Short mmCIF file of C-alpha atoms in Angstrom, two decimals:
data_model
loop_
_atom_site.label_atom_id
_atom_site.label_comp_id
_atom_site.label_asym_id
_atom_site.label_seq_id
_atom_site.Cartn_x
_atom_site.Cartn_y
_atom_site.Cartn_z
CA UNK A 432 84.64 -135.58 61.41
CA UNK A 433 82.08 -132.56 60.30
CA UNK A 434 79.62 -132.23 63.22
CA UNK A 435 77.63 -130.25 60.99
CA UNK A 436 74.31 -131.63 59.65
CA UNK A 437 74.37 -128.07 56.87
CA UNK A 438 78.06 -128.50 56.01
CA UNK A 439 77.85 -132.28 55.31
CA UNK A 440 74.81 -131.35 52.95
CA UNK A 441 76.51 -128.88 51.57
CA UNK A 442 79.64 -130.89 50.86
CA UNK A 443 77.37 -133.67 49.68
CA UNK A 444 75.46 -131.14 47.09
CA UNK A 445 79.04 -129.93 46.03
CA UNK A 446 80.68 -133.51 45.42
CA UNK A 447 77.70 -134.78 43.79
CA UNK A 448 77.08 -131.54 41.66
CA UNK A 449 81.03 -132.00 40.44
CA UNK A 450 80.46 -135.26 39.32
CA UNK A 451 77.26 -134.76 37.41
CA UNK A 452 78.88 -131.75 35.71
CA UNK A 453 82.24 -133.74 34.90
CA UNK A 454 80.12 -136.15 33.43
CA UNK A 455 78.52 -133.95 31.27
CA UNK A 456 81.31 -132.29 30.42
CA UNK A 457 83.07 -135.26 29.24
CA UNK A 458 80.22 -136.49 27.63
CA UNK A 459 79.69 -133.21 25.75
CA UNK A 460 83.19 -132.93 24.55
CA UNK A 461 83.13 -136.60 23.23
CA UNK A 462 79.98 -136.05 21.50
CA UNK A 463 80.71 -133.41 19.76
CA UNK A 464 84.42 -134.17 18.75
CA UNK A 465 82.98 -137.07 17.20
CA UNK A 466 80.41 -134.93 15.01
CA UNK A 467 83.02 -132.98 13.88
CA UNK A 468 85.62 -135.11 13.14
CA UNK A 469 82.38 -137.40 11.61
CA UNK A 470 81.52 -134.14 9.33
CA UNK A 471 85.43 -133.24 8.50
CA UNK A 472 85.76 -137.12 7.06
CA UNK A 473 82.86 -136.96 4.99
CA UNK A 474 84.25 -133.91 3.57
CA UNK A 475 86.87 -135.73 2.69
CA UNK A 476 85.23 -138.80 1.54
CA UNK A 477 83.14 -136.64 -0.57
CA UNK A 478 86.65 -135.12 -2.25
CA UNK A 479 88.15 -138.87 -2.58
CA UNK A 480 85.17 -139.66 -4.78
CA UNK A 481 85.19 -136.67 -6.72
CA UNK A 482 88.75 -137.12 -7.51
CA UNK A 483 87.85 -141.25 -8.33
CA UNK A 484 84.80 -140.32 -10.91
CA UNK A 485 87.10 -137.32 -12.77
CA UNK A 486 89.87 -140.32 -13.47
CA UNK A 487 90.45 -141.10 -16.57
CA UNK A 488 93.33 -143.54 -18.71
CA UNK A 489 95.45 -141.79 -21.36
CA UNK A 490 98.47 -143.76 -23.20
CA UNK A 491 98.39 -145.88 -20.09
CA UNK A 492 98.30 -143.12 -17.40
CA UNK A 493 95.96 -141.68 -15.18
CA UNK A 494 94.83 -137.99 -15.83
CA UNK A 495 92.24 -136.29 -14.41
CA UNK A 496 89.77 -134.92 -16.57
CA UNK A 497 88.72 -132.36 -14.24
CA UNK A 498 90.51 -130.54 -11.27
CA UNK A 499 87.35 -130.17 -8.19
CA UNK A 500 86.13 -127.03 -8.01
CA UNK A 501 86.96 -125.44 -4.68
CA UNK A 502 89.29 -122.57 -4.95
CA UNK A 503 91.65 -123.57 -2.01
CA UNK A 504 93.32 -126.21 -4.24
CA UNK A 505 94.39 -124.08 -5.94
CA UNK A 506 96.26 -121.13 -3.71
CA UNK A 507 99.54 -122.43 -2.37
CA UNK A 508 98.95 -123.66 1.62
CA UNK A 509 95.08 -122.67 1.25
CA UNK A 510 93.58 -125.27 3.52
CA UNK A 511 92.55 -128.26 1.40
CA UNK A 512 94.65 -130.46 -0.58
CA UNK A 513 94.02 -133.78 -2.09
CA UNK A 514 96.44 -136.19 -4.25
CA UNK A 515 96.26 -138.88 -6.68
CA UNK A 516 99.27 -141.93 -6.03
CA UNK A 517 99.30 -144.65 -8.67
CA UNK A 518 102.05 -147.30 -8.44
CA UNK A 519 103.99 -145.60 -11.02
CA UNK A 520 104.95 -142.80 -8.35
CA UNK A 521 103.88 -139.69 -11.04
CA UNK A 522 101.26 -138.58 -8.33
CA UNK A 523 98.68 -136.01 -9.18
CA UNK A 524 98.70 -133.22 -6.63
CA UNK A 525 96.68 -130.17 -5.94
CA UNK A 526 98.79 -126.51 -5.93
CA UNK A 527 97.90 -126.09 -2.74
CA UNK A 528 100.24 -128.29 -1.64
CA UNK A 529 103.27 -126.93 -3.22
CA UNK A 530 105.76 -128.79 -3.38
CA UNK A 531 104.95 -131.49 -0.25
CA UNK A 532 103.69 -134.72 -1.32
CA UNK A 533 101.20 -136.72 1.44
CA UNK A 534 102.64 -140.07 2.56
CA UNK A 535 99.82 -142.25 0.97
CA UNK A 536 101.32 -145.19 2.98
CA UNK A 537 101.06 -143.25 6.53
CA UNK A 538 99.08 -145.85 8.72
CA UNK A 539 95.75 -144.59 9.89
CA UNK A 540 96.30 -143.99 13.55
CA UNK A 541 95.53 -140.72 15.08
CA UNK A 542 93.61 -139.34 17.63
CA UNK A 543 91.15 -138.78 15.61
CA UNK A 544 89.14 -142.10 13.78
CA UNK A 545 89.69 -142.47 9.91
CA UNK A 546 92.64 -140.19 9.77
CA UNK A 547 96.16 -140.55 9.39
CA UNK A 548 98.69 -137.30 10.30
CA UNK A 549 101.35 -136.32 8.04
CA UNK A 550 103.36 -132.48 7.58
CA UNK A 551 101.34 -129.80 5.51
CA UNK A 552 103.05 -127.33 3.35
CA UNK A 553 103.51 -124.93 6.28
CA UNK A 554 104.79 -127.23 8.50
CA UNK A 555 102.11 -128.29 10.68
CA UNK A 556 100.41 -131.26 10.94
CA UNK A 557 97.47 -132.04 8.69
CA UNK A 558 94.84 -134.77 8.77
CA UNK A 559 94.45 -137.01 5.66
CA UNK A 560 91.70 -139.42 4.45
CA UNK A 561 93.19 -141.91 2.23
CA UNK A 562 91.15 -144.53 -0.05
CA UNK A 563 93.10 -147.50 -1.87
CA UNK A 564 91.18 -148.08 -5.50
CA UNK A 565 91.75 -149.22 -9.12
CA UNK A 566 91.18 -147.72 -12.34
CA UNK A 567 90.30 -149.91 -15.65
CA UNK A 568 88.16 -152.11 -16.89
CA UNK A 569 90.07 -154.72 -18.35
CA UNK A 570 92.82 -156.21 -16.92
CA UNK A 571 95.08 -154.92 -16.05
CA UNK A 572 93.84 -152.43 -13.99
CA UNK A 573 95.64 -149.65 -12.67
CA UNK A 574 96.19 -149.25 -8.53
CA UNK A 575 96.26 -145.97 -7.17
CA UNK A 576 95.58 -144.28 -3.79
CA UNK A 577 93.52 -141.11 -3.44
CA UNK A 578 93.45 -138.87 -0.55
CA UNK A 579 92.16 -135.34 0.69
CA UNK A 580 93.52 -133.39 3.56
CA UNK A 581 93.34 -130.47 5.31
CA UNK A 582 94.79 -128.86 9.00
CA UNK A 583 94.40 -130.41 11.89
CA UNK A 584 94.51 -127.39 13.83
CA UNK A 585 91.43 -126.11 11.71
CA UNK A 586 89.84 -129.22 13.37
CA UNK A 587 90.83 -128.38 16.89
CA UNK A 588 89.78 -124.72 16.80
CA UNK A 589 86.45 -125.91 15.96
CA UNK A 590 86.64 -128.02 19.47
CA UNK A 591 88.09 -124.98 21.02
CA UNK A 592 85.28 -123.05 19.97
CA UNK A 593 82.63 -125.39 21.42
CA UNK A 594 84.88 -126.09 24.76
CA UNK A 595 85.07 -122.48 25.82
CA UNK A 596 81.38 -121.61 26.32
CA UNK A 597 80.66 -125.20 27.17
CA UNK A 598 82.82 -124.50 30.30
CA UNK A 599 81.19 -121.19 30.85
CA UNK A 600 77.85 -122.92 30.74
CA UNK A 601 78.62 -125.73 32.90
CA UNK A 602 80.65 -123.24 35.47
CA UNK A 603 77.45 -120.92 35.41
CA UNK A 604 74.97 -124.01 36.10
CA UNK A 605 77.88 -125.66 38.79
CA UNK A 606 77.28 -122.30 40.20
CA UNK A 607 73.50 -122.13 40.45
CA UNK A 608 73.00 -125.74 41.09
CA UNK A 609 75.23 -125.38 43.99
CA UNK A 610 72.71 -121.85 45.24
CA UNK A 611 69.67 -124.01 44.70
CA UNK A 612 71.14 -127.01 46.95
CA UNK A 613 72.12 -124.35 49.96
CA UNK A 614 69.04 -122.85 49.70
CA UNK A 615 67.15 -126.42 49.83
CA UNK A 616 69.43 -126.95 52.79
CA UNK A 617 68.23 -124.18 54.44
CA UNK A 618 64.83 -124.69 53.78
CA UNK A 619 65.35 -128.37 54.91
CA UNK A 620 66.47 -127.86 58.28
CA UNK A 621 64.40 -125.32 59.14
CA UNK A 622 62.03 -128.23 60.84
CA UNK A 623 65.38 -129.56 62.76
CA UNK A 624 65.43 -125.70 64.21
CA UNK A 625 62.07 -125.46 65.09
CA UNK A 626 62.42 -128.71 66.63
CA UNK A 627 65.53 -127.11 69.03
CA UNK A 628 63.31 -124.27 69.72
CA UNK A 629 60.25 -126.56 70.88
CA UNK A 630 62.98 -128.32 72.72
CA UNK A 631 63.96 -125.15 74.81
CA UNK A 632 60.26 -124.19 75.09
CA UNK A 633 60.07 -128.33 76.75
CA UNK A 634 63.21 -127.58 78.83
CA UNK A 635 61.55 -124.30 80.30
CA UNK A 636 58.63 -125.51 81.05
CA UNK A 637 56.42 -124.15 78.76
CA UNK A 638 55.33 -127.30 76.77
CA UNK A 639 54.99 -130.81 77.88
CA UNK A 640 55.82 -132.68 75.18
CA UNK A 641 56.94 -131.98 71.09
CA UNK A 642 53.88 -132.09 69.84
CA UNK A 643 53.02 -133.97 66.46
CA UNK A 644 53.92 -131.41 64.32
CA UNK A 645 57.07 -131.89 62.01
CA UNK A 646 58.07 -133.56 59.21
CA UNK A 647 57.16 -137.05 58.80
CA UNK A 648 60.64 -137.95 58.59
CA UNK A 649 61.56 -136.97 61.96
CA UNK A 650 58.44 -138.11 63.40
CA UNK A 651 59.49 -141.20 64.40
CA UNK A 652 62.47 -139.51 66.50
CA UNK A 653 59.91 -137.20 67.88
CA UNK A 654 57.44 -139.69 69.02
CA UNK A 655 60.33 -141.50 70.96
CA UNK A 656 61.53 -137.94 72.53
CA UNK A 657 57.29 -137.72 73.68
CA UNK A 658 57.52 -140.79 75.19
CA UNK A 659 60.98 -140.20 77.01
CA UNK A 660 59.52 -137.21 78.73
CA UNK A 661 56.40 -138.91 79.22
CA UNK A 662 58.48 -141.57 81.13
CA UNK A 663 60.69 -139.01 82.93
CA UNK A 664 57.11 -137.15 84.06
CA UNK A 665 55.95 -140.35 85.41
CA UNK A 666 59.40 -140.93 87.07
CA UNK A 667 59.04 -137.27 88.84
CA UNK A 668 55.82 -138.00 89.95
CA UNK A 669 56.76 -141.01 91.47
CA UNK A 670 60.10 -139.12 93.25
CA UNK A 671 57.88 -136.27 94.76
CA UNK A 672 55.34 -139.33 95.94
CA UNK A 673 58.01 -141.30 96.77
CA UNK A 674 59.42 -138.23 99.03
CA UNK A 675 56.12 -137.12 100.40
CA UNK A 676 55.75 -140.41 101.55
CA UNK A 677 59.34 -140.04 103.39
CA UNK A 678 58.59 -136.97 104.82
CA UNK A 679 54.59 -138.08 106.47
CA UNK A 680 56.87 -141.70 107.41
CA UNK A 681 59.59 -139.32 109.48
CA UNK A 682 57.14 -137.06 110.65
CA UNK A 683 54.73 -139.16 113.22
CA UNK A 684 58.83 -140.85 114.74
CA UNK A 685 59.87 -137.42 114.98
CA UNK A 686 57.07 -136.15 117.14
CA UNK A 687 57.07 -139.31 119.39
CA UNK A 688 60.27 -138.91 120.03
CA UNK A 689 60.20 -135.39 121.02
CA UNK A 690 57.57 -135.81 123.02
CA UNK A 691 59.61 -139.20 124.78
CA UNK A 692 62.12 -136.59 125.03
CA UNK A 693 60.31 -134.07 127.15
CA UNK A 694 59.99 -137.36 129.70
CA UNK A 695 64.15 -137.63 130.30
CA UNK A 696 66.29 -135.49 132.92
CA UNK A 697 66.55 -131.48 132.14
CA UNK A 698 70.12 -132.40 131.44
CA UNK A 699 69.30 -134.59 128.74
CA UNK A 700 66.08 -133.38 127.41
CA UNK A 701 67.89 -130.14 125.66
CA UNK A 702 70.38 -132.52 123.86
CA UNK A 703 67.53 -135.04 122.55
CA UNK A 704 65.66 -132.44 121.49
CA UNK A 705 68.64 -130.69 119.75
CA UNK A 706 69.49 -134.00 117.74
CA UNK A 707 65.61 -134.67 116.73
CA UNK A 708 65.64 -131.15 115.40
CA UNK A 709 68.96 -132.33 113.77
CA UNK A 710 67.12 -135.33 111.84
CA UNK A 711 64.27 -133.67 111.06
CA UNK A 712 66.25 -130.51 109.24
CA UNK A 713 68.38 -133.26 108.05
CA UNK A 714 65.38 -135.08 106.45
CA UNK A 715 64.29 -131.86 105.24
CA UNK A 716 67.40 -131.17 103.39
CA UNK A 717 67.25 -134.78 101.63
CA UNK A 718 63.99 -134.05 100.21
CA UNK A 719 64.87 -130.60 99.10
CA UNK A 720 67.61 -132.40 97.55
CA UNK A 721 65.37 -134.70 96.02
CA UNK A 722 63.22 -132.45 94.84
CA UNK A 723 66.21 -129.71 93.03
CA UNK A 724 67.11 -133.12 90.75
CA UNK A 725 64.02 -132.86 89.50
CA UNK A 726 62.80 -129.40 89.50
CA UNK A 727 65.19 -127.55 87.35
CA UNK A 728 63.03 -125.65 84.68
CA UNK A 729 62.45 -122.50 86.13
CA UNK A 730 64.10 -119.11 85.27
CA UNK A 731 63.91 -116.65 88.95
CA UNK A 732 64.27 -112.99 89.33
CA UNK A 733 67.16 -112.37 91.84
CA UNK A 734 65.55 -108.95 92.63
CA UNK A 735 61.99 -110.46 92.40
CA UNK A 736 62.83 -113.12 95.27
CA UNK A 737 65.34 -110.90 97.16
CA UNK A 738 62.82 -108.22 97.79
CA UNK A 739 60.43 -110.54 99.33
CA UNK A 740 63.03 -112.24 101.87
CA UNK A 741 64.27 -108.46 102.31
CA UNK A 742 60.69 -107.52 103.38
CA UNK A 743 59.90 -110.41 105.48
CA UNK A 744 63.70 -110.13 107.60
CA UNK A 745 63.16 -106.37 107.53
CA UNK A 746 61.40 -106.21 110.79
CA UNK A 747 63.15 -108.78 112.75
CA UNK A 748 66.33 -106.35 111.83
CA UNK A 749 64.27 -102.81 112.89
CA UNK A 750 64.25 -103.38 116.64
CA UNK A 751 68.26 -103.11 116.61
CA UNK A 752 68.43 -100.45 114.29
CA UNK A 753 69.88 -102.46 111.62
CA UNK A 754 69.94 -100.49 107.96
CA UNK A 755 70.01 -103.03 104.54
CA UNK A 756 71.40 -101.36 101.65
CA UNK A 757 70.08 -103.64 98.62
CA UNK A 758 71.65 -102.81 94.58
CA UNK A 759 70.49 -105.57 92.34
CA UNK A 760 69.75 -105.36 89.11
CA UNK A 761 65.97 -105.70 87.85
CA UNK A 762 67.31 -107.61 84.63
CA UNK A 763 69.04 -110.29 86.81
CA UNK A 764 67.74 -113.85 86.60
CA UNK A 765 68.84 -117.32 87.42
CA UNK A 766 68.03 -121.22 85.87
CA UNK A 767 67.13 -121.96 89.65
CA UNK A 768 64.05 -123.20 91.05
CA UNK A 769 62.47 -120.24 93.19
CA UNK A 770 62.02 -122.83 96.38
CA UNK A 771 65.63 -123.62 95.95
CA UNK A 772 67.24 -120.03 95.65
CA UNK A 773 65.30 -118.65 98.74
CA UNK A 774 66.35 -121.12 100.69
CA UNK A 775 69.94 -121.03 99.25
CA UNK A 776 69.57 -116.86 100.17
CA UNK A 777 67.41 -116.72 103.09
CA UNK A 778 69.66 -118.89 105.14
CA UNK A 779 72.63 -116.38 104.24
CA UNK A 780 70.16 -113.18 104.49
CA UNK A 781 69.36 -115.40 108.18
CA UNK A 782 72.94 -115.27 109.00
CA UNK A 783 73.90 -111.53 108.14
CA UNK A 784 70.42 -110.76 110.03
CA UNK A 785 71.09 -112.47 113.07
CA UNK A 786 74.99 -110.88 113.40
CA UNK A 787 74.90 -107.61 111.98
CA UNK A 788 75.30 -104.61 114.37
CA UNK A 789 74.16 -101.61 111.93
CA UNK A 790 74.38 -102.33 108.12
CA UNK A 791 73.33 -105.61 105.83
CA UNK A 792 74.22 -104.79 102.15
CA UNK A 793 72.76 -106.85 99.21
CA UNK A 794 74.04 -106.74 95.95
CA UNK A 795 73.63 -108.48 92.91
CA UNK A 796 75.47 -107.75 89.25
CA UNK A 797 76.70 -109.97 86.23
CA UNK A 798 80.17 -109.79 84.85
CA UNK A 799 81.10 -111.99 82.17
CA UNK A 800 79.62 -115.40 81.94
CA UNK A 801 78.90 -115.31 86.01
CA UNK A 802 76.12 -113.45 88.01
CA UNK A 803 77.68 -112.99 91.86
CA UNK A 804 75.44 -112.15 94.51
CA UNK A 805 77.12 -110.34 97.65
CA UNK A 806 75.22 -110.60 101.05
CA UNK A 807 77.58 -108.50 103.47
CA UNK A 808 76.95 -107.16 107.06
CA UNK A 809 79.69 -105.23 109.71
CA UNK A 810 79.18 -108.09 112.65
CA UNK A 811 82.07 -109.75 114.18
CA UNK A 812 82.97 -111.79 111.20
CA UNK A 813 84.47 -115.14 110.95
CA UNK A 814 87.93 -116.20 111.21
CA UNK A 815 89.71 -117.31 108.24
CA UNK A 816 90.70 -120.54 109.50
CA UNK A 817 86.97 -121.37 110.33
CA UNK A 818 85.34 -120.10 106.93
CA UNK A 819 85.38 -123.25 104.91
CA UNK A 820 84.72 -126.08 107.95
CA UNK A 821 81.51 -123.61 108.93
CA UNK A 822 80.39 -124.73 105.52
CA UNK A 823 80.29 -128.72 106.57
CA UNK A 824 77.19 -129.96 108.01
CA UNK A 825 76.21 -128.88 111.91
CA UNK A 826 79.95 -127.22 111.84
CA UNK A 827 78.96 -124.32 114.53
CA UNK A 828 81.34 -121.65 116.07
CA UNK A 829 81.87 -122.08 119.52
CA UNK A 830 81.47 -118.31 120.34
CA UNK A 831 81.41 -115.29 118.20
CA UNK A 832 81.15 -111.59 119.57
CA UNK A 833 78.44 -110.88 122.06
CA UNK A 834 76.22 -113.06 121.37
CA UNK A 835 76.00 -117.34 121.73
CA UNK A 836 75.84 -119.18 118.67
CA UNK A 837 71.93 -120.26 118.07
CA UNK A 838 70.63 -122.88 115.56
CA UNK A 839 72.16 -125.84 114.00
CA UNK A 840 74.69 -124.87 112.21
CA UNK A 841 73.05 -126.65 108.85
CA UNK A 842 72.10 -122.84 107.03
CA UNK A 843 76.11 -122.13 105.51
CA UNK A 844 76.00 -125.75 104.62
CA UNK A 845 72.40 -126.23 103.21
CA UNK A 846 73.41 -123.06 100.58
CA UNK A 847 76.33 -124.43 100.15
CA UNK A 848 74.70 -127.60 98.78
CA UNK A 849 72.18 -125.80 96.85
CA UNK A 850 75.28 -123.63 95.23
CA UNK A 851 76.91 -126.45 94.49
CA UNK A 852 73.90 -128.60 93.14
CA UNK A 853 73.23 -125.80 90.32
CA UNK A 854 77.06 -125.68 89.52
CA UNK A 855 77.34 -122.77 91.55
CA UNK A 856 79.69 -121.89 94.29
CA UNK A 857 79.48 -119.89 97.81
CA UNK A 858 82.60 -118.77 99.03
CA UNK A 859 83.17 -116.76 102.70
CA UNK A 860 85.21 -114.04 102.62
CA UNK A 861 86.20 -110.59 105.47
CA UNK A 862 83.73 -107.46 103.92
CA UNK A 863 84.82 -103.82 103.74
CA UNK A 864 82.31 -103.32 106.53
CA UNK A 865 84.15 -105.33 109.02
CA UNK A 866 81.97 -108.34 108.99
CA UNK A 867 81.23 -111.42 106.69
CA UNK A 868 80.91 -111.04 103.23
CA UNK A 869 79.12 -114.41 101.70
CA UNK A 870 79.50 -114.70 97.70
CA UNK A 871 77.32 -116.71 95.30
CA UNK A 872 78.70 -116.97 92.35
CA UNK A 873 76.04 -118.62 89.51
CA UNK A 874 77.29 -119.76 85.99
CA UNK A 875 75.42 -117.80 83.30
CA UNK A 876 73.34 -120.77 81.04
CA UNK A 877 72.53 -119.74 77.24
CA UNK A 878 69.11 -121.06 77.16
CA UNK A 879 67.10 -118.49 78.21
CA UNK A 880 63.61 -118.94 79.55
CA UNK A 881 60.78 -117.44 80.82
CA UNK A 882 61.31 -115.77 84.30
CA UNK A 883 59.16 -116.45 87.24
CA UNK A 884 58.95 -113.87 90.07
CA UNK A 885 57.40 -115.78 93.39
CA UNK A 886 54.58 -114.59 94.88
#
């Protein structure tokens, strides 16, 4: 099935275009056979009466008083012949005929109305008009047959001779017809692409809705589009209310039970506390979640946003003399929400931060249809064994290096979900520097919008 709106036009124009021309050509051809076959029997008609008014009776024959007048009767095979057939058999013949004699009795049944075919004097066939009369006043009166003829091939070269420019006139209009319905294809669907490209300029957030303007035709189908993203607005708006309202409902139980938790033994205060910071980063992540299903029409700068969460870990870094080596490309930008991707890279900027001994490296390039971001540092690493559970939800390492594990283990696996969300994927892996190397790897999209850098 053609998927293409311009090729099934174009096939359309082509079909239709065919038929109109076969038409005409047919048509054409009929009409003008029939014109000159109409204007080769009145010829002949007109010799069949000449030869009937120069009849005349002597000692009980027919003679002919006088022979017509057109010099090809009289040169042997010159192109018109007529004869004279009474009952008798003495026929009356032109010389151009030599020595062949037409069939007066041939029945009338070629291809070509009023004509019967019989052999000419050279062999080929000739086309002969035949008329059945009587000569004589008084009974009786003498039956004859009178005829005229002349080539049928003289016929058919005249129908050649029509046919071949017909079919370069009809090839040459097939031929601009078929230019003029392209270019009205082109010019027709223009509105469908402008309609794409206000589409893209809806998807990236620089227009609301499609506007009115188009042709009428499509009009209804864009009024319908305004309305679905009319409802879809109203939809969002009633999400991020919806979430708000999750996130003031969680806060007020959260703080009373934090505060009830400051109230229990020292040995079970830490552990209460631990798990209400657990639901509350927990609730957090739903409503970021929330909000990424519905806030996908930005276009970031990954050297925009990395600088800034560069700059702001920077100094927590300086007091243990810990270098960052960033190489990202200014051109580099991602279909992410800004909110989303620094969180998605702070937590993993966080991580190399809080375990690096003398070097974080940032990197950033695109090859192929992928952009891969590379956030490296030369701590202790992690095992291979533990590199895909420390993605899972509150999956913490036990102990690592020098240092005791801190947080709740919900950074990995809160970029991980963000990755994943955006079709992404974030992948741990040993760095050249001796630590952890943490890849995000984003699918290039095609649609390209407008880039916002964060302030």
């Amino acid at each position: 099935m053609m998927r293409s709106l311009r090729l099934r036009l174009a096939v359309g124009a082509v079909i239709a275009i065919g038929l109109v021309l076969l038409v005409a050509w047919l048509s054409l051809t009929r009409l003008f056979t029939d014109y000159v076959v109409e204007r080769y029997r009145s010829e002949m008609m007109t010799i069949v009466d000449t030869l009937a008014a120069e009849l005349a009776l002597g000692d009980g024959k027919l003679m002919l008083a006088r022979e017509p007048a057109d010099p090809r009767f009289d040169l042997p095979n010159g192109g018109r012949y007529w004869q004279i057939s009474p009952v008798d058999g003495n026929n009356l013949r032109s010389r151009s005929l030599w020595d062949v004699a037409i069939d007066a009795d041939a029945p009338v049944g070629s291809r070509y109305e009023g004509f019967s075919v019989t052999e000419g004097p050279d062999g080929h066939p000739m086309l002969v008009h035949s008329r059945a009369l009587s000569l004589g006043e008084n009974a009786p009166a003498i039956p004859f047959v009178a005829s005229a003829a002349f080539p049928q091939r003289e016929l058919e070269e005249a129908l050649n001779d029509f046919q071949a420019p017909l079919r370069l006139m009809l090839l040459a209009t097939a031929g601009v017809l078929a230019a003029a319905a392209f270019f009205q294809n082109a010019i027709g669907l223009v509105p469908l692409r402008r309609l794409g490209e206000r589409a893209a300029s809806v998807r990236a957030g620089r227009d609301r809705d499609f506007g009115t303007a188009g042709p009428s035709e499509v009009q209804p189908l864009v009024n319908e589009i305004n309305l679905l993203l009319k409802e879809r607005e109203i939809a969002v708006e009633r999400a991020r209310a919806r979430a708000s309202d999750l996130a003031h409902g969680l806060k007020t139980p959260l703080t009373v039970l934090a505060q009830l938790a400051d109230r229990l033994p020292p040995e079970d205060r830490a552990l209460a506390l631990r798990q209400v910071e657990l639901a509350r980063q927990r609730a957090d992540r739903q409503l970021q979640a929330a909000r990424m299903g519905v806030e996908r029409m930005a276009t970031t700068s990954v050297m925009g946003l990395g600088g800034k969460l560069v700059s702001v870990l920077r100094p927590v870094t300086a007091e243990r003399d810990v270098a960052w080596k960033v190489s990202i490309d200014s051109a580099l930008s991602l279909d992410v929400d800004p909110a989303d991707l620094a969180e998605c890279l702070g937590n993993l900027l966080d991580n190399a931060a809080k375990w690096a001994r003398t070097l974080i490296r940032f990197s950033a390039r695109r090859a192929g249809g992928a952009i891969t971001i590379l956030i490296e540092d030369d701590g202790p690493g992690i095992a291979e064994q533990d590199r895909v559970p420390i993605l899972k939800r509150g999956a913490r390492l036990d102990s690592t290096g020098d240092r005791e594990p801190e947080g709740t283990g919900l950074g990995l696996a809160i970029s991980a979900d963000i990755a994943d969300a955006y079709g992404a994927s974030l992948t741990l892996e040993q760095s050249d520097l001796g630590g952890l190397r943490a890849r995000l790897t984003f699918p290039v999209r095609v649609v390209q919008r407008p880039v916002r850098d964060p302030a």
